[in-house]
Coordinates of C-alpha atoms in Angstrom, one line a residue:
M1 CA 69.5 107.2 86.8
T2 CA 70.1 105.6 89.8
G3 CA 71.0 106.0 93.3
P4 CA 69.1 106.9 96.5
S5 CA 66.4 108.7 94.7
R6 CA 65.1 108.1 91.2
V7 CA 64.4 111.1 89.1
S8 CA 60.9 110.1 87.7
S9 CA 60.6 111.0 83.7
A10 CA 63.5 112.4 83.5
L11 CA 65.6 112.7 80.3
L12 CA 69.3 113.0 80.5
A13 CA 71.2 114.1 77.4
F14 CA 74.9 114.2 77.1
S15 CA 76.9 114.9 73.8
L16 CA 80.8 115.4 74.0
L17 CA 82.9 117.2 71.4
A18 CA 86.5 116.5 70.7
L19 CA 88.2 119.8 70.1
A20 CA 91.1 120.0 67.6
T21 CA 92.0 123.6 68.4
P22 CA 91.1 125.2 71.8
S23 CA 87.6 126.3 72.7
A24 CA 86.6 129.7 71.0
E25 CA 84.2 130.2 73.9
S26 CA 86.0 132.5 76.6
A27 CA 86.0 132.2 80.4
A28 CA 83.6 134.9 81.3
D29 CA 80.8 133.2 78.9
R30 CA 81.5 130.0 80.5
G31 CA 81.3 131.2 83.9
A32 CA 77.9 132.6 83.2
Q33 CA 76.6 129.8 81.9
Q34 CA 77.2 127.1 83.9
P35 CA 77.6 126.0 87.7
P36 CA 80.6 125.3 89.1
I37 CA 81.7 121.9 88.5
R38 CA 84.9 120.2 89.4
T39 CA 86.5 118.2 86.9
E40 CA 88.9 115.6 88.2
A41 CA 91.7 113.1 86.5
T42 CA 91.3 110.6 89.2
F43 CA 87.9 109.4 90.0
V44 CA 87.8 106.4 92.4
R45 CA 85.1 103.7 92.3
V46 CA 84.9 101.3 95.5
D47 CA 82.5 98.5 95.6
V48 CA 82.0 97.6 98.7
Y49 CA 80.5 94.5 100.1
P50 CA 79.3 95.1 104.2
T51 CA 78.2 91.9 106.1
K52 CA 76.7 91.3 109.4
D53 CA 76.8 87.4 110.6
G54 CA 77.5 86.7 106.9
R55 CA 74.5 88.3 105.5
P56 CA 74.5 91.3 104.0
V57 CA 73.6 95.0 105.3
P58 CA 70.9 97.1 103.6
G59 CA 69.7 100.4 104.5
L60 CA 73.0 102.1 104.9
T61 CA 73.5 105.8 103.6
K62 CA 76.4 107.7 102.3
K63 CA 77.0 108.9 106.1
D64 CA 77.6 105.4 107.2
F65 CA 80.5 105.0 104.9
E66 CA 84.3 106.4 105.6
V67 CA 87.2 105.9 102.7
F68 CA 90.8 106.4 103.3
E69 CA 93.4 106.3 100.3
D70 CA 96.9 105.6 102.0
G71 CA 95.5 106.3 105.4
V72 CA 93.7 110.1 104.0
L73 CA 89.9 110.4 104.5
Q74 CA 88.5 111.2 101.2
T75 CA 85.0 112.5 100.5
V76 CA 82.4 110.0 99.1
Q77 CA 80.9 111.9 96.2
T78 CA 78.6 109.3 94.7
F79 CA 76.7 106.5 96.6
E80 CA 74.2 103.7 95.3
H81 CA 73.1 100.4 96.5
I82 CA 72.6 98.2 94.2
Q83 CA 70.6 94.7 94.6
I84 CA 70.5 92.2 92.0
R85 CA 67.7 90.0 91.3
S86 CA 68.2 86.7 89.3
A87 CA 66.7 87.0 85.8
G88 CA 66.5 83.3 85.6
A89 CA 67.8 81.0 83.2
T90 CA 65.1 81.3 80.6
L91 CA 65.1 84.9 80.7
D92 CA 65.8 85.6 76.5
V93 CA 68.3 88.5 77.0
A94 CA 70.9 89.8 73.9
E95 CA 74.1 88.8 74.2
P96 CA 76.9 91.1 73.0
A97 CA 77.5 91.0 69.3
S98 CA 81.1 91.1 69.2
Q99 CA 84.1 91.1 71.0
R100 CA 84.2 94.7 71.2
E101 CA 80.8 95.2 72.6
M102 CA 81.2 92.5 75.2
L103 CA 84.2 94.5 76.7
Q104 CA 82.4 97.6 76.5
E105 CA 79.4 95.7 78.6
A106 CA 81.5 94.7 80.9
A107 CA 83.1 97.8 81.9
N108 CA 80.1 99.1 82.8
P109 CA 80.5 99.3 87.0
R110 CA 76.7 97.7 87.4
N111 CA 77.3 94.7 85.1
R112 CA 78.8 92.0 87.2
I113 CA 81.5 89.8 85.8
F114 CA 81.5 86.1 86.9
V115 CA 84.1 83.3 85.3
I116 CA 83.6 80.0 86.4
F117 CA 87.4 78.4 86.5
L118 CA 87.0 74.8 86.1
D119 CA 90.8 73.4 87.4
V120 CA 90.4 70.4 85.0
P121 CA 93.7 68.8 86.2
H122 CA 93.0 68.9 89.6
V123 CA 89.5 67.8 90.0
S124 CA 88.5 63.8 89.8
L125 CA 86.3 62.5 87.6
A126 CA 83.0 62.1 90.2
G127 CA 84.1 65.9 91.6
S128 CA 83.4 66.8 88.1
H129 CA 80.3 64.9 88.1
T130 CA 79.0 66.0 91.5
I131 CA 79.5 69.9 90.9
I132 CA 77.4 70.4 87.9
E133 CA 74.1 70.5 89.0
P134 CA 74.9 72.7 91.9
L135 CA 76.9 75.0 89.6
I136 CA 74.0 75.4 87.2
R137 CA 71.7 76.0 90.1
L138 CA 74.1 78.5 91.3
M139 CA 74.1 80.4 88.0
N140 CA 70.3 80.7 88.1
K141 CA 70.3 82.2 91.3
M142 CA 73.1 84.5 90.9
L143 CA 73.0 85.7 87.5
G144 CA 71.0 89.0 86.5
P145 CA 70.0 90.3 83.2
D146 CA 72.8 92.6 82.8
D147 CA 75.6 90.1 84.4
L148 CA 78.3 88.5 82.3
V149 CA 79.3 85.0 83.0
G150 CA 82.1 83.1 80.7
V151 CA 83.7 79.6 81.6
M152 CA 87.6 78.9 81.5
T153 CA 90.2 76.2 81.9
P154 CA 93.8 76.2 82.7
A155 CA 94.6 74.6 79.0
M156 CA 92.6 77.9 77.4
S157 CA 94.1 80.8 76.6
V158 CA 92.6 84.2 78.5
R159 CA 92.3 85.5 75.2
D160 CA 89.8 82.9 74.4
L161 CA 87.3 83.6 77.0
V162 CA 83.6 84.9 75.9
L163 CA 81.2 86.4 78.5
G164 CA 77.8 86.1 77.6
R165 CA 74.3 86.3 79.5
R166 CA 72.6 83.5 78.4
A167 CA 73.1 80.5 80.9
L168 CA 71.5 78.3 79.1
V169 CA 74.1 77.8 76.6
L170 CA 76.7 77.1 80.0
E171 CA 74.0 74.8 81.0
E172 CA 74.0 72.5 78.0
T173 CA 77.6 72.9 77.4
L174 CA 78.5 71.4 81.3
R175 CA 75.7 69.1 81.1
R176 CA 77.3 67.9 78.1
N177 CA 80.8 67.7 79.2
W178 CA 80.4 66.7 82.4
D179 CA 83.3 64.2 82.7
W180 CA 85.9 67.1 82.4
G181 CA 87.8 66.0 85.7
Q182 CA 91.3 64.5 85.1
S183 CA 93.1 64.3 88.7
D184 CA 92.7 60.6 88.8
D185 CA 95.6 58.2 87.9
R186 CA 93.0 55.8 85.8
T187 CA 91.5 59.0 83.9
L188 CA 95.1 60.5 83.2
R189 CA 95.3 62.0 80.2
L190 CA 98.9 62.7 79.3
S191 CA 99.9 65.9 76.6
E192 CA 102.4 65.2 73.8
R193 CA 104.8 66.9 76.1
E194 CA 103.4 65.0 79.1
H195 CA 104.0 61.6 77.0
M196 CA 107.6 62.5 76.3
Y197 CA 108.5 62.9 80.0
A198 CA 107.1 59.5 80.3
V199 CA 109.2 58.1 77.7
C200 CA 112.5 59.6 78.6
Y201 CA 112.3 58.6 82.5
P202 CA 110.1 55.1 82.3
S203 CA 109.7 53.3 85.5
R204 CA 111.9 50.1 85.9
T205 CA 109.7 47.9 88.1
S206 CA 106.0 48.4 86.3
A207 CA 104.5 49.5 83.7
D208 CA 102.9 53.2 85.2
L209 CA 104.5 56.3 85.3
S210 CA 107.8 56.4 87.2
A211 CA 107.9 58.8 90.4
L212 CA 110.1 61.2 88.3
A213 CA 107.7 61.3 85.4
K214 CA 104.9 61.7 87.8
Q215 CA 106.4 64.7 89.5
M216 CA 107.5 66.6 86.7
I217 CA 103.8 66.1 85.4
S218 CA 102.0 66.8 88.3
K219 CA 104.4 70.1 89.1
S220 CA 104.2 71.4 85.3
R221 CA 100.2 71.1 85.6
E222 CA 100.3 72.9 88.8
R223 CA 102.0 75.9 87.5
M224 CA 99.7 75.5 84.1
T225 CA 96.8 76.2 86.5
L226 CA 98.3 78.9 88.3
E227 CA 99.4 80.7 85.1
A228 CA 96.2 80.5 83.8
L229 CA 94.8 82.2 87.3
Q230 CA 96.9 85.0 86.9
D231 CA 96.2 85.7 83.1
L232 CA 92.4 85.8 83.8
V233 CA 93.0 88.6 86.8
V234 CA 95.0 90.8 85.1
Y235 CA 92.9 90.4 81.8
L236 CA 89.6 91.1 84.0
H237 CA 91.5 94.1 85.5
A238 CA 92.2 95.7 82.3
I239 CA 88.4 95.3 81.5
K240 CA 87.0 97.0 84.7
E241 CA 88.3 98.3 88.2
E242 CA 85.3 96.9 90.1
R243 CA 85.0 94.0 91.4
K244 CA 85.1 90.4 89.6
A245 CA 83.8 87.3 91.2
I246 CA 85.8 84.0 89.7
V247 CA 84.4 80.9 91.1
A248 CA 86.9 77.9 90.9
V249 CA 86.0 74.5 91.0
S250 CA 89.3 72.9 92.5
Q251 CA 90.7 70.1 94.8
G252 CA 93.3 72.6 95.5
W253 CA 97.0 72.4 95.2
R254 CA 100.2 71.2 96.6
L255 CA 102.0 74.4 95.4
Y256 CA 105.7 72.6 95.1
G257 CA 108.6 74.7 96.1
E258 CA 111.9 74.2 94.2
T259 CA 112.8 70.4 93.8
P260 CA 116.7 69.8 94.0
E261 CA 116.3 66.4 93.7
M262 CA 115.4 66.5 90.1
M263 CA 118.2 68.2 89.4
N264 CA 120.1 64.9 89.0
I265 CA 119.2 61.6 88.2
R266 CA 121.6 58.8 87.7
D267 CA 121.9 55.6 85.5
A268 CA 119.2 57.2 83.5
D269 CA 118.0 54.8 80.7
P270 CA 118.4 55.2 77.2
I271 CA 115.2 56.7 75.8
P272 CA 113.6 53.3 74.2
G273 CA 113.6 53.3 70.6
R274 CA 111.8 51.8 67.8
E275 CA 111.4 48.2 68.2
P276 CA 112.7 46.0 65.6
I277 CA 110.2 44.8 62.6
T278 CA 108.1 41.6 63.7
V279 CA 105.4 39.9 62.7
D280 CA 102.4 39.1 65.0
P281 CA 100.1 36.3 65.1
T282 CA 97.5 37.5 62.9
G283 CA 101.0 37.9 60.2
T284 CA 100.5 41.8 60.3
L285 CA 104.0 43.3 60.3
T286 CA 104.7 45.7 63.6
L287 CA 106.9 48.8 63.3
G288 CA 107.2 49.1 67.1
D289 CA 106.3 52.6 69.4
K290 CA 105.8 55.0 66.7
R291 CA 105.5 57.8 69.7
N292 CA 109.4 57.2 70.6
T293 CA 110.7 58.4 67.5
N294 CA 109.9 62.4 68.2
V295 CA 111.5 62.3 71.5
S296 CA 114.2 64.1 72.5
R297 CA 116.2 63.4 75.7
T298 CA 117.7 67.2 75.4
E299 CA 114.2 68.4 75.5
C300 CA 113.3 66.3 78.9
D301 CA 116.6 67.3 80.4
A302 CA 115.7 71.3 79.4
D303 CA 112.0 70.3 81.1
R304 CA 113.5 68.8 83.8
M305 CA 115.8 71.5 85.2
R306 CA 113.3 74.4 84.7
L307 CA 110.7 72.3 86.6
A308 CA 113.0 71.7 89.6
T309 CA 114.0 75.3 90.0
M310 CA 110.2 76.3 89.6
D311 CA 108.6 77.8 92.7
N312 CA 104.9 77.2 92.8
E313 CA 104.5 78.3 96.4
R314 CA 106.1 81.8 95.5
F315 CA 103.9 82.1 92.6
F316 CA 101.0 81.6 94.1
R317 CA 101.6 84.4 96.5
D318 CA 102.3 86.6 93.3
V319 CA 98.9 85.5 91.9
L320 CA 97.3 86.4 95.4
A321 CA 98.6 89.9 94.9
D322 CA 97.9 90.3 91.1
A323 CA 94.3 89.3 92.4
N324 CA 94.0 92.2 95.2
R325 CA 95.4 94.9 92.6
S326 CA 92.8 93.3 90.1
N327 CA 90.2 93.4 92.8
A328 CA 89.3 90.2 91.6
S329 CA 88.0 87.7 94.6
F330 CA 88.0 84.1 94.9
Y331 CA 85.1 81.7 95.3
P332 CA 86.7 78.3 95.5
I333 CA 84.7 75.4 95.3
D334 CA 85.8 72.1 96.6
P335 CA 83.5 69.0 95.1
R336 CA 84.8 66.3 97.2
G337 CA 82.7 66.9 100.1
L338 CA 83.8 66.2 103.8
S339 CA 86.7 63.5 102.5
V340 CA 89.1 66.0 101.8
S341 CA 92.7 66.0 102.3
P342 CA 94.1 68.9 104.7
A343 CA 97.0 70.4 102.0
G344 CA 94.1 71.2 99.4
V345 CA 92.0 72.4 101.6
D346 CA 94.3 75.0 103.0
T347 CA 95.3 76.5 99.4
L348 CA 91.7 77.2 98.7
R349 CA 90.7 78.7 101.8
E350 CA 93.8 80.7 101.7
L351 CA 92.7 81.8 98.1
A352 CA 89.5 83.2 99.6
D353 CA 90.5 84.2 102.8
N354 CA 93.6 86.9 100.7
T355 CA 91.0 88.2 97.9
D356 CA 87.6 88.9 100.2
G357 CA 86.1 86.0 98.4
L358 CA 84.3 82.5 100.1
A359 CA 85.5 79.4 100.3
I360 CA 82.9 76.1 100.0
L361 CA 84.5 73.0 101.6
N362 CA 84.4 70.2 103.7
T363 CA 80.4 69.9 103.2
N364 CA 78.3 67.3 101.3
D365 CA 75.6 69.9 101.5
L366 CA 76.7 72.2 98.2
D367 CA 73.7 73.9 97.5
T368 CA 73.8 75.6 101.0
G369 CA 77.3 76.4 100.7
L370 CA 76.9 77.7 97.2
Q371 CA 73.7 79.9 98.6
R372 CA 76.5 81.9 100.8
I373 CA 78.0 82.9 97.2
V374 CA 74.5 83.9 96.1
D375 CA 73.8 86.1 99.1
D376 CA 77.6 87.8 99.1
L377 CA 77.1 88.9 95.2
T378 CA 73.8 89.8 95.3
S379 CA 74.1 92.8 97.6
Y380 CA 76.5 95.7 97.5
Y381 CA 77.5 99.2 97.8
L382 CA 79.0 101.4 95.2
L383 CA 81.0 104.7 96.2
G384 CA 82.7 107.1 94.2
Y385 CA 85.6 109.7 95.0
S386 CA 88.0 112.6 93.6
S387 CA 91.4 111.5 95.0
T388 CA 92.9 114.1 97.2
N389 CA 96.2 112.7 95.7
P390 CA 96.3 114.3 92.0
K391 CA 99.6 112.9 91.2
L392 CA 100.0 110.7 88.1
D393 CA 102.5 108.8 89.7
G394 CA 101.7 105.1 88.4
R395 CA 102.0 103.8 92.1
Y396 CA 99.8 101.8 94.3
R397 CA 97.3 103.4 96.7
S398 CA 96.0 101.4 99.3
L399 CA 92.1 101.5 100.3
R400 CA 90.4 101.3 103.4
V401 CA 86.5 101.4 103.9
R402 CA 85.0 101.7 107.2
V403 CA 81.2 101.1 108.5
K404 CA 80.4 103.5 111.4
Q405 CA 78.0 101.1 112.6
P406 CA 79.1 98.6 114.9
G407 CA 79.7 94.8 114.3
I408 CA 79.7 95.0 110.7
N409 CA 82.4 93.6 108.4
V410 CA 83.5 95.4 105.5
R411 CA 84.6 93.9 102.3
A412 CA 85.8 96.1 99.5
R413 CA 88.9 96.4 96.9
R414 CA 91.9 97.1 98.8
G415 CA 93.4 99.4 96.3
Y416 CA 93.9 101.0 92.7
R417 CA 97.0 101.8 90.7
A418 CA 97.1 105.7 90.0
P419 CA 97.5 106.6 86.2
R420 CA 101.0 107.6 85.0
P421 CA 100.9 110.7 82.9
E422 CA 101.6 109.0 79.7
E423 CA 98.0 107.2 80.1
V424 CA 95.8 110.5 80.8
T425 CA 98.3 113.7 79.2
I426 CA 98.2 113.7 75.7
A427 CA 100.8 115.3 73.5
P428 CA 100.3 119.1 72.6
A429 CA 99.7 119.4 69.0
P430 CA 102.6 121.5 67.6
P431 CA 102.9 125.3 67.3
G432 CA 101.9 127.1 64.5
T433 CA 98.7 127.4 62.1
P434 CA 97.9 124.1 60.6
G435 CA 97.2 123.9 56.4
D436 CA 94.2 122.6 55.1
G437 CA 95.9 119.4 54.9
E438 CA 96.8 118.8 58.6
S439 CA 93.4 121.0 59.6
S440 CA 91.7 117.8 57.5
A441 CA 93.6 115.1 59.1
A442 CA 92.7 117.0 62.5
L443 CA 89.1 117.1 62.1
T444 CA 89.4 113.4 60.8
R445 CA 91.1 112.1 64.3
A446 CA 88.4 114.3 65.8
L447 CA 85.5 112.7 64.6
G448 CA 87.2 109.1 64.6
A449 CA 87.3 109.3 68.6
L450 CA 83.7 110.7 68.6
A451 CA 82.6 107.6 66.3
R452 CA 83.6 105.7 69.7
I453 CA 81.2 107.9 71.4
T454 CA 77.7 105.5 71.1
P455 CA 75.1 104.6 73.5
A456 CA 76.8 101.3 73.8
S457 CA 80.3 102.7 74.4
R458 CA 82.2 103.1 77.3
L459 CA 81.0 106.3 78.5
F460 CA 79.6 106.1 81.6
V461 CA 77.1 109.1 83.0
H462 CA 75.6 108.8 86.5
A463 CA 72.7 111.0 88.1
V464 CA 71.5 111.2 91.6
L465 CA 69.5 113.4 93.5
A466 CA 71.2 115.1 96.6
E467 CA 70.3 113.1 99.6
G468 CA 67.3 114.4 101.2
T469 CA 65.4 116.3 98.5
A470 CA 62.3 115.8 96.8
P471 CA 62.5 115.1 93.1
E472 CA 61.0 118.8 92.2
T473 CA 63.2 120.7 94.5
G474 CA 66.6 118.7 95.0
E475 CA 70.1 118.9 93.5
L476 CA 70.9 116.8 90.8
W477 CA 74.4 115.8 90.9
I478 CA 75.7 114.4 87.6
A479 CA 79.2 112.3 87.2
G480 CA 80.6 111.6 83.7
E481 CA 83.5 109.2 82.4
L482 CA 85.1 109.5 79.0
P483 CA 86.6 106.4 77.5
R484 CA 90.1 105.7 77.7
A485 CA 91.8 107.8 74.4
P486 CA 91.1 105.5 71.3
G487 CA 94.2 106.9 69.9
P488 CA 97.7 109.4 70.4
D489 CA 95.7 112.8 69.5
A490 CA 92.2 112.0 70.8
W491 CA 91.4 114.7 73.4
A492 CA 94.7 116.2 72.7
Q493 CA 93.2 120.1 73.1
G494 CA 90.5 118.7 75.8
G495 CA 86.6 119.1 74.7
Q496 CA 83.8 120.0 76.2
A497 CA 80.6 118.2 77.7
D498 CA 76.8 119.6 77.2
V499 CA 74.8 118.4 80.0
Q500 CA 70.8 118.6 79.7
V501 CA 68.3 116.9 82.0
S502 CA 64.6 117.8 81.4
G503 CA 61.6 116.2 83.8
G504 CA 58.2 117.3 84.3
N505 CA 58.2 121.0 84.2
A506 CA 61.7 121.7 85.3
T507 CA 64.9 122.0 82.8
G508 CA 68.4 122.9 83.4
G509 CA 71.9 122.3 81.8
A510 CA 75.3 123.0 82.0
K511 CA 78.6 122.7 79.8
V512 CA 81.6 120.7 81.6
S513 CA 85.3 122.3 80.1
F514 CA 87.7 119.3 80.1
Q515 CA 91.4 120.2 80.2
R516 CA 94.0 118.0 78.3
G517 CA 94.0 114.8 79.9
Q518 CA 91.1 115.0 81.9
R519 CA 88.5 112.1 81.6
A520 CA 86.0 112.7 84.4
F521 CA 83.9 115.5 85.9

């Protein structure tokens, strides 16, 4: 139990019964047994980061905050100030045992998620070496015992992202693979498709890549990075609503627009074929360059046309919009220090400014800059309210949080998407009395749903004492949220939650009835 006051020596028991048929308990019985507890279909959590002069502001209370949804003032019902203390890289903490357990733990609103995004094509070899130790020190200062962290690169699928707790594993991996930066021409490592561009459009004046091949490679790599960032923010949004932090190590992007000059090329040389069989000075037969045998001018031209019409600048705006909808904040870090080009810095600063993050740029003192990220992410407030708009229309709803005290800058999620009817409303069971087989199937489905409700499952229960009251005499507010429906018939007829609380000499309890489609109380 967490909140402004903690309940000492208290035991909270929460059980849920998924009913295959309507509850036999009468409305009169329910009214006599339970206090007036409201159930809501739309309960919204908002994580808020108030700062003053760049430092987190402690000591705020629920009365200091105002939350507006689409301009309408909401009533804050739950309030919690969360402060994270680093566990240190050497803490022996248990890792999630499976992908499912990882997702369940990540969904906890008090477990923060960090993803370190290494922008391999847009960081130099020297930059990747420079950033390793500061990045490791950042993790050691920032990560708490319940936080989850993972590493991703543009070449990875987001499905391969692993979120874990043991920073030591990441430390060893980062130190062992410090040479991941590939933006330097001298260390340019071409993929098979990039090599195809080099062969299709060779330079006529030197052994280096032609200007066209370089442009195609640069533009495709930039799009690959942006698409990876978009996939990441969408994936993280599916895991949890609360803020996610993406620490992006990058030197920035040019943000290519449409490039019509790539559409038409004149007097293109034919693709070099295999050289004739010759004998080298050692007497060995040589068969020419085998790499050219699988190159297709048709594929090259198709890619060239596609890249010519590609607008990475517009796509970048889409990534910013997705990040805001997903409540994902970017913390870009440029490892080059003071000697940076304005273009790259501008895109990284825009990435941070438009997602309520912080950009560490133009500094040779990376540790001091990274400390700002630690300060920014180790103290925040978690507010909860039941929306005054009950419509299940799937529309995006804007959020604005204000602190009544003057001089405080507030960063909070900017909005959320309301659920659609099909996401919360389960189709009613067909009329009539089921036979034995149908009843057994309904029971199996209900038990299957219950099997997912375990202490480690995505079932949230939050209990706080009413502000300003003593544990012995104050009101205890309990909020609960069910997991999303595990199947098409789960919670088909609603359900009932039985909440029991005991502490010291006091005990109490309540029963909460869920109507069809409701997930929170």
